[in-house]
Coordinates of C-alpha atoms and ligand atoms in Angstrom, one line a residue:
M1 CA 148.6 50.7 143.9
R2 CA 146.1 48.1 142.4
Y3 CA 147.2 46.0 139.4
I4 CA 145.6 44.1 136.7
E5 CA 147.0 41.0 134.9
F6 CA 147.4 41.9 131.3
G7 CA 148.3 40.5 127.9
K8 CA 150.3 37.6 126.4
N9 CA 153.0 37.8 129.1
H10 CA 150.5 38.1 132.0
K11 CA 152.1 41.3 133.2
E12 CA 151.0 43.0 136.4
L13 CA 150.1 46.4 135.2
S14 CA 149.3 49.4 137.4
T15 CA 145.7 50.6 137.2
V16 CA 147.1 54.1 137.0
I17 CA 149.0 54.8 133.8
L18 CA 151.2 57.9 133.4
G19 CA 150.2 59.6 130.1
M20 CA 153.0 61.5 128.5
M21 CA 151.1 63.7 126.0
R22 CA 152.0 66.9 127.7
I23 CA 155.7 66.4 128.5
S24 CA 157.1 68.4 125.6
S25 CA 158.1 71.3 127.8
L26 CA 160.0 69.0 130.2
S27 CA 163.7 68.3 129.8
P28 CA 164.9 64.7 129.7
N29 CA 166.2 65.1 133.3
E30 CA 162.8 66.4 134.5
T31 CA 161.1 63.5 132.5
E32 CA 163.4 61.0 134.2
D33 CA 162.4 62.4 137.6
L34 CA 158.7 62.1 136.6
I35 CA 159.2 58.5 135.5
E36 CA 161.1 57.6 138.7
T37 CA 158.4 59.2 140.8
A38 CA 155.8 57.2 139.0
L39 CA 157.7 53.9 139.4
H40 CA 158.2 54.8 143.1
C41 CA 154.4 55.1 143.5
G42 CA 153.9 51.7 141.8
I43 CA 153.0 53.1 138.4
N44 CA 154.7 50.8 135.8
A45 CA 152.6 51.7 132.7
F46 CA 153.4 54.6 130.4
D47 CA 151.3 55.9 127.5
L48 CA 152.5 57.8 124.5
A49 CA 151.5 58.4 120.8
D50 CA 153.6 59.2 117.8
C51 CA 151.7 62.4 117.2
Y52 CA 152.3 63.9 120.7
A53 CA 154.1 67.2 119.9
D54 CA 154.9 65.6 116.6
G55 CA 157.1 62.9 118.1
L56 CA 158.9 65.1 120.6
C57 CA 157.3 63.4 123.6
E58 CA 158.6 60.0 122.4
R59 CA 162.0 61.6 121.7
I60 CA 162.3 62.9 125.2
V61 CA 161.5 59.5 126.7
G62 CA 164.0 58.0 124.3
K63 CA 166.7 60.3 125.6
V64 CA 165.9 59.2 129.1
L65 CA 166.1 55.6 128.1
S66 CA 169.4 56.1 126.4
S67 CA 171.0 57.6 129.5
R68 CA 169.1 55.3 131.9
P69 CA 168.6 52.0 130.0
D70 CA 168.0 50.3 133.4
L71 CA 164.6 52.0 133.5
R72 CA 163.3 50.2 130.5
D73 CA 162.8 46.8 132.2
H74 CA 160.6 48.5 134.8
M75 CA 158.4 50.3 132.3
W76 CA 155.5 48.9 130.3
I77 CA 155.4 51.3 127.4
Q78 CA 152.5 51.8 125.1
S79 CA 152.3 54.1 122.1
K80 CA 149.7 54.8 119.4
C81 CA 149.7 55.6 115.7
G82 CA 147.3 56.5 113.0
I83 CA 146.8 60.3 113.4
R84 CA 148.7 62.2 110.7
R85 CA 149.2 65.9 109.9
E86 CA 150.6 66.9 106.5
D87 CA 150.6 70.2 104.7
G88 CA 148.3 71.5 107.5
I89 CA 145.8 68.7 106.9
K90 CA 144.8 66.3 109.7
Y91 CA 143.8 62.8 108.7
F92 CA 143.7 59.2 110.0
D93 CA 145.7 56.5 108.4
F94 CA 145.5 52.8 109.2
S95 CA 147.1 51.6 106.0
K96 CA 149.6 48.8 106.2
E97 CA 152.3 51.1 104.9
H98 CA 151.7 53.8 107.5
I99 CA 151.3 51.5 110.5
T100 CA 154.5 49.7 109.6
E101 CA 156.4 53.0 109.2
A102 CA 154.9 54.4 112.3
I103 CA 156.0 51.5 114.5
D104 CA 159.6 51.8 113.2
G105 CA 159.4 55.6 114.0
I106 CA 158.1 55.0 117.5
L107 CA 160.9 52.5 118.2
M108 CA 163.6 54.8 116.9
R109 CA 162.4 57.8 118.8
L110 CA 161.9 55.8 122.0
N111 CA 165.3 54.2 121.6
T112 CA 163.9 50.8 122.3
D113 CA 163.7 47.5 120.4
H114 CA 160.0 46.9 121.2
I115 CA 156.9 48.5 122.7
D116 CA 154.7 46.6 125.0
S117 CA 151.5 47.7 123.4
L118 CA 150.5 49.5 120.2
L119 CA 147.0 51.2 119.9
L120 CA 145.4 52.4 116.7
H121 CA 144.7 56.0 117.9
R122 CA 141.5 57.2 116.3
P123 CA 139.2 55.3 113.9
D124 CA 140.1 55.6 110.2
T125 CA 136.8 55.3 108.3
L126 CA 138.8 54.1 105.3
M127 CA 140.5 51.3 107.2
E128 CA 140.9 47.8 105.7
A129 CA 141.1 45.0 108.3
D130 CA 143.4 42.9 106.1
E131 CA 146.0 45.7 105.9
I132 CA 145.9 46.2 109.7
N133 CA 146.2 42.4 110.1
D134 CA 149.3 42.3 107.9
A135 CA 151.0 45.3 109.6
I136 CA 150.3 44.0 113.1
N137 CA 151.3 40.4 112.4
D138 CA 154.6 41.5 110.9
A139 CA 155.3 43.7 113.9
V140 CA 154.4 41.0 116.4
K141 CA 156.5 38.4 114.5
A142 CA 159.5 40.8 114.4
G143 CA 159.1 41.3 118.2
K144 CA 158.5 45.0 117.7
I145 CA 155.2 45.0 119.6
I146 CA 153.8 42.6 122.2
D147 CA 150.1 43.4 122.7
F148 CA 147.7 45.3 120.4
G149 CA 144.6 47.4 121.0
V150 CA 142.6 50.4 119.8
S151 CA 141.4 53.7 121.0
N152 CA 138.2 55.7 120.6
M153 CA 136.5 52.8 118.8
N154 CA 132.9 51.6 119.1
P155 CA 131.8 48.0 119.4
L156 CA 131.0 47.5 115.7
M157 CA 134.4 48.8 114.7
I158 CA 136.1 46.4 117.0
E159 CA 133.9 43.6 115.7
F160 CA 134.7 44.5 112.2
L161 CA 138.5 44.4 112.9
S162 CA 138.2 41.2 115.0
R163 CA 136.9 39.2 112.1
D164 CA 140.2 39.6 110.2
V165 CA 142.8 40.7 112.6
E166 CA 144.4 37.7 114.2
E167 CA 145.9 39.5 117.2
K168 CA 143.5 39.9 120.1
I169 CA 142.3 43.5 120.5
A170 CA 143.3 43.7 124.2
I171 CA 142.6 47.4 125.0
N172 CA 140.2 50.2 124.1
Q173 CA 141.4 53.6 125.3
I174 CA 138.4 56.0 125.6
Q175 CA 137.6 59.3 127.2
L176 CA 136.0 58.9 130.6
S177 CA 136.0 61.1 133.7
A178 CA 133.6 62.1 136.5
A179 CA 132.7 65.1 134.3
F180 CA 132.7 63.3 131.0
T181 CA 130.3 60.3 131.1
P182 CA 128.5 59.7 127.8
A183 CA 129.6 56.0 128.0
I184 CA 127.8 55.7 131.3
D185 CA 124.8 58.0 130.9
A186 CA 123.0 55.9 128.2
G187 CA 123.3 52.8 130.3
L188 CA 121.5 54.5 133.2
H189 CA 118.8 55.9 130.9
V190 CA 117.9 52.9 128.8
N191 CA 114.8 53.5 126.6
M192 CA 114.3 57.0 127.9
S193 CA 113.6 60.0 125.6
T194 CA 116.0 62.3 127.4
D195 CA 119.3 63.4 125.9
A196 CA 121.1 61.2 128.5
G197 CA 119.4 58.1 126.9
I198 CA 121.1 58.6 123.6
V199 CA 123.6 55.8 123.0
R200 CA 126.6 57.6 121.5
D201 CA 129.2 54.9 121.7
G202 CA 127.3 51.7 120.9
S203 CA 127.5 50.6 124.6
I204 CA 131.3 50.4 124.6
L205 CA 131.8 49.7 128.3
E206 CA 129.5 46.7 128.3
Y207 CA 131.0 45.5 125.0
C208 CA 134.6 45.6 126.5
R209 CA 133.4 43.7 129.6
L210 CA 131.8 41.0 127.4
N211 CA 134.9 40.6 125.3
N212 CA 137.6 40.9 128.0
I213 CA 139.0 44.1 126.5
V214 CA 140.8 46.3 129.1
I215 CA 139.3 49.8 129.2
Q216 CA 141.8 52.7 129.5
A217 CA 140.2 56.0 130.5
W218 CA 141.9 59.1 129.1
S219 CA 141.7 62.7 130.4
V220 CA 140.4 61.5 133.8
L221 CA 140.4 65.1 135.1
Q222 CA 139.0 66.9 132.1
Y223 CA 135.5 67.9 131.0
G224 CA 134.4 68.3 127.3
F225 CA 136.9 67.7 124.6
F226 CA 140.0 69.2 126.2
E227 CA 137.9 72.1 127.6
G228 CA 139.8 72.1 130.9
V229 CA 140.2 70.4 134.3
F230 CA 137.1 70.2 136.5
I231 CA 139.1 70.0 139.8
G232 CA 138.8 73.4 141.5
N233 CA 136.8 74.8 138.5
P234 CA 133.9 77.0 139.6
K235 CA 131.8 75.5 136.8
F236 CA 131.8 72.3 138.8
E237 CA 131.1 73.7 142.3
A238 CA 128.9 70.9 143.4
L239 CA 131.2 68.2 142.1
N240 CA 134.2 69.8 143.8
K241 CA 132.4 70.1 147.1
V242 CA 131.6 66.4 147.1
L243 CA 135.1 65.3 145.9
S244 CA 136.6 67.4 148.7
R245 CA 134.4 65.9 151.3
I246 CA 135.0 62.3 150.2
A247 CA 138.7 63.1 149.8
S248 CA 139.0 64.3 153.4
E249 CA 137.1 61.2 154.6
H250 CA 139.7 59.0 152.9
S251 CA 142.7 61.3 153.7
V252 CA 143.6 61.9 150.0
T253 CA 143.2 64.7 147.5
P254 CA 140.1 65.4 145.4
E255 CA 142.2 64.4 142.4
A256 CA 142.8 61.0 143.9
V257 CA 139.0 60.6 144.5
A258 CA 138.4 61.4 140.8
I259 CA 140.8 58.6 139.9
A260 CA 139.1 56.3 142.3
W261 CA 135.8 57.1 140.7
V262 CA 137.0 56.0 137.3
L263 CA 138.7 52.9 138.7
R264 CA 135.5 51.8 140.5
Y265 CA 134.1 50.4 137.2
P266 CA 134.0 46.7 137.9
H267 CA 136.0 45.5 134.9
P268 CA 139.8 45.7 134.3
I269 CA 140.2 49.4 133.8
Q270 CA 143.1 51.8 134.0
A271 CA 143.1 55.6 134.5
V272 CA 145.6 57.4 132.2
I273 CA 146.7 60.5 134.1
G274 CA 148.3 63.4 132.3
T275 CA 150.0 65.6 134.8
T276 CA 153.7 66.6 134.3
R277 CA 154.2 67.3 138.1
A278 CA 155.7 64.7 140.4
D279 CA 153.7 65.8 143.4
R280 CA 150.5 65.3 141.5
V281 CA 151.5 61.9 140.3
Q282 CA 152.1 60.9 143.9
Q283 CA 148.7 62.2 145.0
M284 CA 146.8 60.7 142.1
A285 CA 148.4 57.3 142.5
M286 CA 146.7 57.1 145.9
G287 CA 143.4 57.0 144.1
A288 CA 144.1 53.4 143.1
D289 CA 144.1 52.4 146.8
I290 CA 140.6 53.6 147.4
I291 CA 137.5 51.6 146.5
L292 CA 134.5 54.0 146.6
S293 CA 131.2 52.7 147.9
R294 CA 128.2 52.7 145.5
K295 CA 126.7 55.6 147.4
E296 CA 129.9 57.7 147.0
W297 CA 130.2 56.7 143.3
Y298 CA 126.6 57.7 142.5
E299 CA 126.9 60.9 144.6
I300 CA 129.9 62.0 142.5
Y301 CA 128.1 61.1 139.3
Q302 CA 125.1 63.3 140.2
A303 CA 127.2 66.1 141.6
A304 CA 128.8 66.4 138.2
G305 CA 125.3 67.5 136.9
N306 CA 123.9 64.1 135.9
T307 CA 120.5 62.8 136.9
L308 CA 119.2 59.3 137.5
P309 CA 115.9 58.1 136.3
Ligands
NAP401 N1 143.5 58.0 123.2 C1 143.3 59.3 123.0 O1 142.7 59.7 122.1 C2 143.8 60.2 124.1 C3 143.5 61.6 124.0 C4 144.0 62.4 125.0 C5 144.9 61.9 126.0 N2 145.2 60.6 125.9 C6 146.2 60.1 127.0 O2 145.7 60.4 128.2 C7 146.7 61.1 129.0 C8 146.0 62.0 130.0 O3 145.3 63.0 129.3 P1 145.2 64.4 129.9 O4 146.6 65.0 130.0 O5 144.2 65.2 129.2 O6 144.8 64.0 131.4 P2 144.4 64.8 132.7 O7 145.1 64.1 133.8 O8 142.9 64.8 132.8 O9 144.9 66.3 132.6 C9 146.2 66.6 132.9 C10 146.4 68.1 132.7 O10 145.6 68.8 133.7 C11 146.5 69.7 134.3 N3 146.0 70.0 135.7 C12 145.5 71.1 136.1 N4 145.1 71.0 137.4 C13 145.4 69.8 137.8 C14 145.3 69.1 139.0 N5 144.7 69.7 140.1 N6 145.7 67.9 139.1 C15 146.2 67.2 138.0 N7 146.4 67.8 136.8 C16 146.0 69.1 136.7 C17 147.8 69.1 134.3 O11 148.8 70.1 134.5 P3 150.2 69.8 135.2 O12 151.0 69.1 134.2 O13 150.7 71.2 135.5 O14 149.9 69.0 136.5 C18 147.8 68.6 132.8 O15 148.1 69.7 131.9 C19 147.5 61.7 128.0 O16 148.8 62.0 128.5 C20 147.6 60.7 126.9 O17 148.5 59.7 127.2 C21 144.7 59.8 125.0

């Protein structure tokens, strides 16, 4: 496992994070096994959100922590807030009142006195930076959160918040996989009139590098917006052929190579994996031990259907 040094406490965080968005069908015992497998593989970072299965995913982890409090010291736990559903209406809410309530709800469900990182989940167009500042400062002073970050934000949104939010925005969690690369495409097609040249994210990868913001890549095996997994998918025949060949050359699985592809980006980056299976956690963790060559990295990029100028 490779690690990055992160945050106020200079923690050594694994470059693979276990995402727990899909654990709602697992029992607390099965979740405990999954967490223990992850820890055994060197994964010490865990990602949740208050909206995952309407709080159920956090509650399951909370049950594990109440029966196994010893695990907490080995786990760096991150959660997110700001996505709401009420009366069948989805909306985003970064108001001081909601962030404050959300943090207390997260701590209660997780059965812990603090989380290591809180992310604002999806941009709220109606956000006011001073309200976010108040909510985050209060939570940090009360010891409820240690580090702070955002998710799915573009550079100008982060600049806007940074002007008034005193806490450093330490993380931006965005979608990135070998088969989902808008953040990379535009940088390879600067000033070209092709679709790939359209800057959709305001050059977020370059912005994070310039500002020492850790990038967390979510849905590292998916294509589209939750359209499915590209591993073994006939829609991605060429990509799977290349991943399988490189996997056998490195004695790992194609899934591990897909993780290695994301982690090859030369800035502190973490891959948030979402499997609920211990065997897959073990296989994917191995992706952090491989450093792909430039040739391998670009071959995978093009096998996913992308072109280079
Ligand atoms: N910030 C955001 O807006 C945002 C959005 C989405 C997700 N996230 C975070 O990112 C994490 C990962 O997202 P994700 O779950 O979409 O990630 P993923 O790792 O790309 O996908 C995991 C899913 O793919 C399935 N799968 C099918 N074939 C697989 C294979 N060969 N290897 C591994 N998995 C396979 C898994 O099923 P099995 O469980 O059966 O293995 C699981 O349902 C989430 O848990 C969450 O923490 C953040």
